PDB file of C-alpha atoms in Angstrom:
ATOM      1  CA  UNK A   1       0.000   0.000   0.000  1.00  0.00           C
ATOM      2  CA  UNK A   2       1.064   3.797  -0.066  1.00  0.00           C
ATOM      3  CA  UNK A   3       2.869   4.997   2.260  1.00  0.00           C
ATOM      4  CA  UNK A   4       4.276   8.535   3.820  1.00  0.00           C
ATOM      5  CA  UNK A   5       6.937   8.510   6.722  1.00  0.00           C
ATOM      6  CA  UNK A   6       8.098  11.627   8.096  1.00  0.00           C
ATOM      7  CA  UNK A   7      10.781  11.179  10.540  1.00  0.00           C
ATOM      8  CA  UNK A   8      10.283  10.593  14.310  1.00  0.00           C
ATOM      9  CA  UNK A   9       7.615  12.736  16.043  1.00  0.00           C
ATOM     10  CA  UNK A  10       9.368  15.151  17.788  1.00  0.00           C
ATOM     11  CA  UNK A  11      12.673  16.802  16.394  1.00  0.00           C
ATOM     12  CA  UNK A  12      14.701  18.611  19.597  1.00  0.00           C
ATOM     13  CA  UNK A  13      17.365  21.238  18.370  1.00  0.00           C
ATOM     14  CA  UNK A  14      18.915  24.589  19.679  1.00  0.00           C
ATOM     15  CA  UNK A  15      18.751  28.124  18.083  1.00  0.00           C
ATOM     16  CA  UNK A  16      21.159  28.616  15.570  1.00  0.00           C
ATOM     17  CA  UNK A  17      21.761  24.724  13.982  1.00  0.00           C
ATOM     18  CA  UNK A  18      20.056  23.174  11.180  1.00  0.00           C
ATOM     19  CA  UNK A  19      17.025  21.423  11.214  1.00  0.00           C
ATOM     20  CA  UNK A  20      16.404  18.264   9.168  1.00  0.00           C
ATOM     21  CA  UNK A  21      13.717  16.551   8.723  1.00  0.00           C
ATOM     22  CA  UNK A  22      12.909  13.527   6.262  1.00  0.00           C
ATOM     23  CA  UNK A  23      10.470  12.624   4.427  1.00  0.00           C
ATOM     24  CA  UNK A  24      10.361   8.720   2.712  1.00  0.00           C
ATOM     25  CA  UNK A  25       7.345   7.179   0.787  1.00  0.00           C
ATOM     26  CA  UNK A  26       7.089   3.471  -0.751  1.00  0.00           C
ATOM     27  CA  UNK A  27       4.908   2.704  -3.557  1.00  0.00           C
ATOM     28  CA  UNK A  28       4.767   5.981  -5.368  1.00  0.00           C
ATOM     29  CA  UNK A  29       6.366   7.716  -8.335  1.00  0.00           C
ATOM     30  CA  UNK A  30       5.213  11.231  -6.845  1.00  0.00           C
ATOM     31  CA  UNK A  31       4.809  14.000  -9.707  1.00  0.00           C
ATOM     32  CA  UNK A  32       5.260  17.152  -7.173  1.00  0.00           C
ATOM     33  CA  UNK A  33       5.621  16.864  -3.756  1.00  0.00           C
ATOM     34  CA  UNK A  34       5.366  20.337  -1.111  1.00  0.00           C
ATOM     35  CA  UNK A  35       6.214  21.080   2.322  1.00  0.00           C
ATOM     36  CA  UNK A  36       3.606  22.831   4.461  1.00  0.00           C
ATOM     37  CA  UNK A  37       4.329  24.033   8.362  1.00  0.00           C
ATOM     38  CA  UNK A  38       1.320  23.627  10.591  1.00  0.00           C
ATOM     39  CA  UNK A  39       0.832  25.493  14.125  1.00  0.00           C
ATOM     40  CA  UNK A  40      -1.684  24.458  16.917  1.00  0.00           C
ATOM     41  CA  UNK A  41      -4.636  24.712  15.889  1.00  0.00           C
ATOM     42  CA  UNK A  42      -4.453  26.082  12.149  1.00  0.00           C
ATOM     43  CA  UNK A  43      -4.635  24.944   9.165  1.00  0.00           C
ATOM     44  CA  UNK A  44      -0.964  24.125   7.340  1.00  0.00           C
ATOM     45  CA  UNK A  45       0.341  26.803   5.391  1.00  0.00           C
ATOM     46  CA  UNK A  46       2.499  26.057   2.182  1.00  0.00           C
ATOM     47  CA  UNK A  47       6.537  26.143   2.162  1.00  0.00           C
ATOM     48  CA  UNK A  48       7.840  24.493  -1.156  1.00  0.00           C
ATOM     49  CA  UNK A  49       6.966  22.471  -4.056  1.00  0.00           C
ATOM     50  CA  UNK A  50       9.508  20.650  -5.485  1.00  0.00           C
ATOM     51  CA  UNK A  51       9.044  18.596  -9.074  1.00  0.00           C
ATOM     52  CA  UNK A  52       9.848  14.873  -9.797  1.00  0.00           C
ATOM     53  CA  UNK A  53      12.673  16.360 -11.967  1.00  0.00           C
ATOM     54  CA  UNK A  54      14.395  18.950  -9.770  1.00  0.00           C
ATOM     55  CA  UNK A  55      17.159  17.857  -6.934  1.00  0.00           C
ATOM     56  CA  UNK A  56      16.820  21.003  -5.404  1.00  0.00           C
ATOM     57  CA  UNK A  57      14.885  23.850  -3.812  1.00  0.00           C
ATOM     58  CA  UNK A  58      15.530  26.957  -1.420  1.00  0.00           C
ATOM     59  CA  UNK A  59      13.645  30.158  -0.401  1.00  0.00           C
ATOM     60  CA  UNK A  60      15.749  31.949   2.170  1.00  0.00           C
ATOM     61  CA  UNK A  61      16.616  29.812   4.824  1.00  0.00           C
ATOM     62  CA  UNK A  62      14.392  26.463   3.600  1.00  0.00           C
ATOM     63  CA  UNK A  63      15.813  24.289   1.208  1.00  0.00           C
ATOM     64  CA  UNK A  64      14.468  20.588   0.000  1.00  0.00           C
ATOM     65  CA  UNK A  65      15.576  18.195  -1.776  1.00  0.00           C
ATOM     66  CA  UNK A  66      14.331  15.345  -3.616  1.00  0.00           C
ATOM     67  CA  UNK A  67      15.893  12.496  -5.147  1.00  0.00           C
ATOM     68  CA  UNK A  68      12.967  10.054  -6.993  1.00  0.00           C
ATOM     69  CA  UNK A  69      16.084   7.148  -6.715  1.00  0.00           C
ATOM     70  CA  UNK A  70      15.704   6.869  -2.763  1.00  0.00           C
ATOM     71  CA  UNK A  71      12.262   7.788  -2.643  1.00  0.00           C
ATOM     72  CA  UNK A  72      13.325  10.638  -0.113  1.00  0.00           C
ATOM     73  CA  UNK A  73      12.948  14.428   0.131  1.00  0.00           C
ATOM     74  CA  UNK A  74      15.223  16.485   2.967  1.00  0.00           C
ATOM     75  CA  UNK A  75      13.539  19.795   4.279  1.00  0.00           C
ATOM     76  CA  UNK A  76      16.733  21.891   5.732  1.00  0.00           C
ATOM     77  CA  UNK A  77      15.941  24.912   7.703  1.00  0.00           C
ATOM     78  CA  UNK A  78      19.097  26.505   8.549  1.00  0.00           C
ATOM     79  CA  UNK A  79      20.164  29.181  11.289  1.00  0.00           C
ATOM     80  CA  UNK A  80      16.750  27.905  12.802  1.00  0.00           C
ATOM     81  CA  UNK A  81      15.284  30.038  15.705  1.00  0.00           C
ATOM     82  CA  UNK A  82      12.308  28.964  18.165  1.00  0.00           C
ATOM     83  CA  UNK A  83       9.711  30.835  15.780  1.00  0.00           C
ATOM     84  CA  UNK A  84      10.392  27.911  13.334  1.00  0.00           C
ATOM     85  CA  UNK A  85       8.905  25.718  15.939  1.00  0.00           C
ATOM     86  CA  UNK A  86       5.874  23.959  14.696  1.00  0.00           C
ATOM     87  CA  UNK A  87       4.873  20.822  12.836  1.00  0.00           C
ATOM     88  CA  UNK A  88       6.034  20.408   9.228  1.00  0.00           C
ATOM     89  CA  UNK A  89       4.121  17.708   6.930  1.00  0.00           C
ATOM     90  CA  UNK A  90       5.274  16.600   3.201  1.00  0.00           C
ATOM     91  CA  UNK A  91       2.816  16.188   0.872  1.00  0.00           C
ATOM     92  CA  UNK A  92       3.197  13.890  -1.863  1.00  0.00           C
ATOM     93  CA  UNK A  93       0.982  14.341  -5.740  1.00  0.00           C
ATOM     94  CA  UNK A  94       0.646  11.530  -7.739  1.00  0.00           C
ATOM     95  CA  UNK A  95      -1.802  13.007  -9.920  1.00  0.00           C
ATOM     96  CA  UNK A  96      -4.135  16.706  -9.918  1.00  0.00           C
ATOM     97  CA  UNK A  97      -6.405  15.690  -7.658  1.00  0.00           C
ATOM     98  CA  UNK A  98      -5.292  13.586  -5.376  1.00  0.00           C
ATOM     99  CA  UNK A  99      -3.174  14.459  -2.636  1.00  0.00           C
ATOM    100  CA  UNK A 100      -1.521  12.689   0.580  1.00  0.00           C
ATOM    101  CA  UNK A 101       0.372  14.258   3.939  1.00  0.00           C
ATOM    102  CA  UNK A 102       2.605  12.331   5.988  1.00  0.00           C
ATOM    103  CA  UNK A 103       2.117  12.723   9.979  1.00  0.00           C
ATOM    104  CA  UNK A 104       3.984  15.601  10.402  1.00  0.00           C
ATOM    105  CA  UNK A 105       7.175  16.315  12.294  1.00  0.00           C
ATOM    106  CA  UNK A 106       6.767  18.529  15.141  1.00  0.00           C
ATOM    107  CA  UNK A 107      10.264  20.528  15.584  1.00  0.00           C
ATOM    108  CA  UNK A 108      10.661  22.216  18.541  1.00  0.00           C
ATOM    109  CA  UNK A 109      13.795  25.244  18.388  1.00  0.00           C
ATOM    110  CA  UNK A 110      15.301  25.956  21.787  1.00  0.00           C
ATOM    111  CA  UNK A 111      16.577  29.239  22.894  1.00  0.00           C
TER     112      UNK A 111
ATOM    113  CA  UNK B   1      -8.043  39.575   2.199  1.00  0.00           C
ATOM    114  CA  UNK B   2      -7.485  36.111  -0.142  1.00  0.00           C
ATOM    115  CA  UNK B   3      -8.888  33.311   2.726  1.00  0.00           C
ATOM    116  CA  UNK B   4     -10.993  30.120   3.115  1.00  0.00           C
ATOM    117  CA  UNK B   5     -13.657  29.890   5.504  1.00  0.00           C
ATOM    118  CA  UNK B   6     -15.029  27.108   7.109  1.00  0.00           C
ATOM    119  CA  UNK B   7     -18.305  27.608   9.154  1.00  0.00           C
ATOM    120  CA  UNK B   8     -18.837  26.485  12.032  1.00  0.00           C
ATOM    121  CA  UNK B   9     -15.317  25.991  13.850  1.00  0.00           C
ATOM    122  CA  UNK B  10     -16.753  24.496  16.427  1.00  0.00           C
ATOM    123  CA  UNK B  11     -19.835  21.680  16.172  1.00  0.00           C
ATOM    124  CA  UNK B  12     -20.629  19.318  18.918  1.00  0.00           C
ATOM    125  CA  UNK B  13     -23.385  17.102  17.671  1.00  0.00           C
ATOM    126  CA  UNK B  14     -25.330  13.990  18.232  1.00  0.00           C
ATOM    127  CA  UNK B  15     -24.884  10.779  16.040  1.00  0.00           C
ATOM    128  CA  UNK B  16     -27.916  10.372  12.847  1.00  0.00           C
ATOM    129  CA  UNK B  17     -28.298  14.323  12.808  1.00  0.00           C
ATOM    130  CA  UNK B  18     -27.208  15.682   9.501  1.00  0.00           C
ATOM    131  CA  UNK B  19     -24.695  18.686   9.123  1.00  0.00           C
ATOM    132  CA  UNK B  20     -23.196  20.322   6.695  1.00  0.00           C
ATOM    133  CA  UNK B  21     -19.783  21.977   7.039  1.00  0.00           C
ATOM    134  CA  UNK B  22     -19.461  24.961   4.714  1.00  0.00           C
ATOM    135  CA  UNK B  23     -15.937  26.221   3.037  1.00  0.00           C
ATOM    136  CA  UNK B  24     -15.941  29.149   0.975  1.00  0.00           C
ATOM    137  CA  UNK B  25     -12.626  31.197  -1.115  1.00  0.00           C
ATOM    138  CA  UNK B  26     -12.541  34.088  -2.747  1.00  0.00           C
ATOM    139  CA  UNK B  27      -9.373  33.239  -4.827  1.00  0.00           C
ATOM    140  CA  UNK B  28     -11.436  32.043  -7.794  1.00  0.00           C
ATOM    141  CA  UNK B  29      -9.638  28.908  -7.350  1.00  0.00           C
ATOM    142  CA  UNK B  30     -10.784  25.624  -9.604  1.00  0.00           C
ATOM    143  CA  UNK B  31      -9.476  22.848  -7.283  1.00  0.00           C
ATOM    144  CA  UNK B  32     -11.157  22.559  -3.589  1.00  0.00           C
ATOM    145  CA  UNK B  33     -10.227  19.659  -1.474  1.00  0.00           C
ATOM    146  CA  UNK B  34     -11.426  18.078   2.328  1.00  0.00           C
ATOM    147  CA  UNK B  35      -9.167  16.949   4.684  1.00  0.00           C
ATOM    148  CA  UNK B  36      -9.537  15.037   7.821  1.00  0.00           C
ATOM    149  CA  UNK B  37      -6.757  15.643  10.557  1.00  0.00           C
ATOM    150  CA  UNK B  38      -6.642  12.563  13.481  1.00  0.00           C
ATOM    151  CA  UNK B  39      -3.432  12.099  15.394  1.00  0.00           C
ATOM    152  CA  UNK B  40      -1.282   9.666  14.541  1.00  0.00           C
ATOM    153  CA  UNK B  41      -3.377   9.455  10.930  1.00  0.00           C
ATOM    154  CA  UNK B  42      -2.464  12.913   9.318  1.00  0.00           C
ATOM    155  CA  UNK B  43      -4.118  14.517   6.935  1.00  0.00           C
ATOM    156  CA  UNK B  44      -6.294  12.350   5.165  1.00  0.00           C
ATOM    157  CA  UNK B  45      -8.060  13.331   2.100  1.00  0.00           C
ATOM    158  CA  UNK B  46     -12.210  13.016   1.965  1.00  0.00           C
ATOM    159  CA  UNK B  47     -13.232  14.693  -1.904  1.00  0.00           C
ATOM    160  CA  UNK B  48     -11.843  17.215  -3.945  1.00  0.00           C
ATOM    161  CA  UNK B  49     -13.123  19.026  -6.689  1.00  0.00           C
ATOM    162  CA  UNK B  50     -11.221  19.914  -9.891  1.00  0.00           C
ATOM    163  CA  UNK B  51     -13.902  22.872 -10.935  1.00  0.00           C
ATOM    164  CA  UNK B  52     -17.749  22.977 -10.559  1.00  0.00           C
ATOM    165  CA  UNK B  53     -19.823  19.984 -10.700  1.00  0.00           C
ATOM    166  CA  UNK B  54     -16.580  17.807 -11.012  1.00  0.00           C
ATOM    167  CA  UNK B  55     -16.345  16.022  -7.604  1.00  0.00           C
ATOM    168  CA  UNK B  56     -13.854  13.049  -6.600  1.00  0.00           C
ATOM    169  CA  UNK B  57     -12.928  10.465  -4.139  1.00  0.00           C
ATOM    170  CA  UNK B  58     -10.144  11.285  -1.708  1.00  0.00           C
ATOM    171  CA  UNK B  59      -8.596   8.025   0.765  1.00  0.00           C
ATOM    172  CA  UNK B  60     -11.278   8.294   2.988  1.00  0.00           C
ATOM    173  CA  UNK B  61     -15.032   9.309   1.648  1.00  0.00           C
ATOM    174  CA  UNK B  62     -16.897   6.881   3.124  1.00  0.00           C
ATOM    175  CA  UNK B  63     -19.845   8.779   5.089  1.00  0.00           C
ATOM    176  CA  UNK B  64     -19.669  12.295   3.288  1.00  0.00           C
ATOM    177  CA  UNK B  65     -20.754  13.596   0.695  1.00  0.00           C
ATOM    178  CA  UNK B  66     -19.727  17.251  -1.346  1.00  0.00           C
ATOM    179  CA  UNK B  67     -21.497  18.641  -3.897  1.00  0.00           C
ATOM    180  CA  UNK B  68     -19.419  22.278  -6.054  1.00  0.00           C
ATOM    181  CA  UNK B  69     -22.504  24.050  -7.706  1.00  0.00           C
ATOM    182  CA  UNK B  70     -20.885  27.378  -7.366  1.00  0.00           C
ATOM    183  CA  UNK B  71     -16.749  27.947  -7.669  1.00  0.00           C
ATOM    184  CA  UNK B  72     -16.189  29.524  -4.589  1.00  0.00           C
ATOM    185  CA  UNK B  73     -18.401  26.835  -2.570  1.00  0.00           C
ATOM    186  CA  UNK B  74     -17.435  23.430  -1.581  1.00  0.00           C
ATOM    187  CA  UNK B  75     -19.502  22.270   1.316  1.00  0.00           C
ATOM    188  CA  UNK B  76     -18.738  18.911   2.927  1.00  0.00           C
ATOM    189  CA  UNK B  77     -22.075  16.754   4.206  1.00  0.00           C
ATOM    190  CA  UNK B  78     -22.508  14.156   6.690  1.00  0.00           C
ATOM    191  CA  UNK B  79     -25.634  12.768   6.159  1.00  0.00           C
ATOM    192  CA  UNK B  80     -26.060  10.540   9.626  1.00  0.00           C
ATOM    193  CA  UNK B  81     -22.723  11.396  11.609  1.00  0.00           C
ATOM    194  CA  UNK B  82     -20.862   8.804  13.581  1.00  0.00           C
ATOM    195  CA  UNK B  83     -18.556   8.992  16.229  1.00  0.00           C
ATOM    196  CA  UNK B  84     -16.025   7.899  14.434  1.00  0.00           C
ATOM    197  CA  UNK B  85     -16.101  11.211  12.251  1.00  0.00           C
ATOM    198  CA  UNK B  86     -15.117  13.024  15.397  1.00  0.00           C
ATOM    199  CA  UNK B  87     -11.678  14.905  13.857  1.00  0.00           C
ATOM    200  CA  UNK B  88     -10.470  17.973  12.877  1.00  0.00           C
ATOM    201  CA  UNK B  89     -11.595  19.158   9.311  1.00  0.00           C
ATOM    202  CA  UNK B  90      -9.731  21.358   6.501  1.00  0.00           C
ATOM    203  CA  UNK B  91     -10.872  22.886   3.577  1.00  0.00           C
ATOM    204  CA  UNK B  92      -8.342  23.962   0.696  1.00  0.00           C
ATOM    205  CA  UNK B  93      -8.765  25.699  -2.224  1.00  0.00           C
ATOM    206  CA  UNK B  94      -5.556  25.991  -5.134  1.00  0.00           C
ATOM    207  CA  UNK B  95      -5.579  27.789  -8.360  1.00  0.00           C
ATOM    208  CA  UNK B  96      -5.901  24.949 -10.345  1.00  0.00           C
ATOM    209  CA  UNK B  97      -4.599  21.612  -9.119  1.00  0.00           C
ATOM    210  CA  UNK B  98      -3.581  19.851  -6.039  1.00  0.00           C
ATOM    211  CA  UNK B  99      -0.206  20.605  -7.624  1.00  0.00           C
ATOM    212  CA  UNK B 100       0.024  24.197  -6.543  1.00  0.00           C
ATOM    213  CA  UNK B 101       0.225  25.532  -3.177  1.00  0.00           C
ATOM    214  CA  UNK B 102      -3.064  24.959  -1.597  1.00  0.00           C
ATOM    215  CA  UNK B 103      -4.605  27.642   1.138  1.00  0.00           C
ATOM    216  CA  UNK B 104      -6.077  25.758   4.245  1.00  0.00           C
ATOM    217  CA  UNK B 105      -9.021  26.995   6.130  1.00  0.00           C
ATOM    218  CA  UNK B 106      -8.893  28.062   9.535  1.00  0.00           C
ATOM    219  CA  UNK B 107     -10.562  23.839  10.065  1.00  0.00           C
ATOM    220  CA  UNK B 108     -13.391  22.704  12.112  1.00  0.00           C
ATOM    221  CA  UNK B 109     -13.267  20.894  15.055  1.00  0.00           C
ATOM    222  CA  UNK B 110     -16.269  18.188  14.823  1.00  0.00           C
ATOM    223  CA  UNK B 111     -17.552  15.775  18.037  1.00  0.00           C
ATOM    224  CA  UNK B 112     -20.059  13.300  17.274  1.00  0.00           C
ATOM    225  CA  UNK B 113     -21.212  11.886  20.655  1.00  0.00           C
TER     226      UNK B 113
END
């Protein structure tokens, strides 16, 4: 069956150092697939999109990657500070409709 | 302001009685989409809509229904509400696929006793 797994639950990391989080998926050959950042109680709000044939991505300090051989995409957020704190979900696109999240990876940036 | 709106944020209901959960943009976006938020689950798509009267299956539909008779409307149905449908819900609206960056409503928090 499909499947979306962002890493661990909880991602622990002081001001300053670079976040990573990972996103893996089995059983797809994704066309697009974004990043959205969700805080408590809102709905998610879009980062990047990144497509099937690009390795790379960045707007300021985000970058993703995305390599189709691995079935992996890397969300970076460098120089992180504790606003970044909040849960970050991948999305992957198979086709223009359909659409599937992962669980989310709740990062938490200490001061 | 470009937004979606979901009405009501809050319901608190009793199983069998029908509701309908509204979701409205002012982007004139073609694609609208329901989500379903459960922890541990994540988002889980119910329907989306590609423009007006072209609805489709999401992962999960089973118990709702949608119906897009106007662009900017997309409202999400449950007929005879179970407990099981207690969750968080999200509308989104995109210009024109799920491919592009899709605005989230502000979601509704349902409980089905």
């Amino acid at each position: 069956s499909q499947k979306i797994e962002q890493n661990s639950e909880a991602l622990n990391i002081q001001e300053g150092k670079t976040a990573t989080l990972t996103c893996n998926y089995t059983n797809y050959s994704p066309a697009y697939l974004q990043w959205y950042r969700q805080d408590p109680g809102r709905g998610p709000v879009f980062l990047l999109l990144i497509r099937e044939n690009e390795k790379e991505k960045r707007k300021e300090r985000l970058k993703v990657t995305f390599d189709t051989t691995l079935k992996q995409s890397l969300f970076h957020i460098t120089a992180s500070q504790p606003a970044d704190s909040a849960t970050y979900l991948c999305a992957l696109f198979i086709n223009a409709g359909k659409s599937t999240f992962g669980d989310g990876t709740t990062l938490t940036v200490k001061p | 302001e470009a937004q979606v709106t979901q009405n009501p944020r809050y319901l608190i209901t009793v199983t069998g009685k029908k509701l309908t959960v509204t979701c409205s943009q002012n982007m004139n976006h073609e694609y609208m989409s329901w989500y379903r938020q459960d922890p541990g689950l994540g988002l889980r798509q119910i329907y989306y809509s590609m423009n007006v009267e072209v609805t489709d299956k999401g992962d999960v539909p089973e118990g709702y229904k949608v119906s897009r008779k106007e662009k900017r409307n997309f409202p999400l149905i449950l007929e005879s509400p179970s407990p099981n449908q207690t969750s968080l819900y999200f509308c989104a609206s995109s210009l024109v696929t799920s491919y592009n960056e899709q605005f989230f409503g502000p979601g509704t928090r349902l409980t089905v006793l």
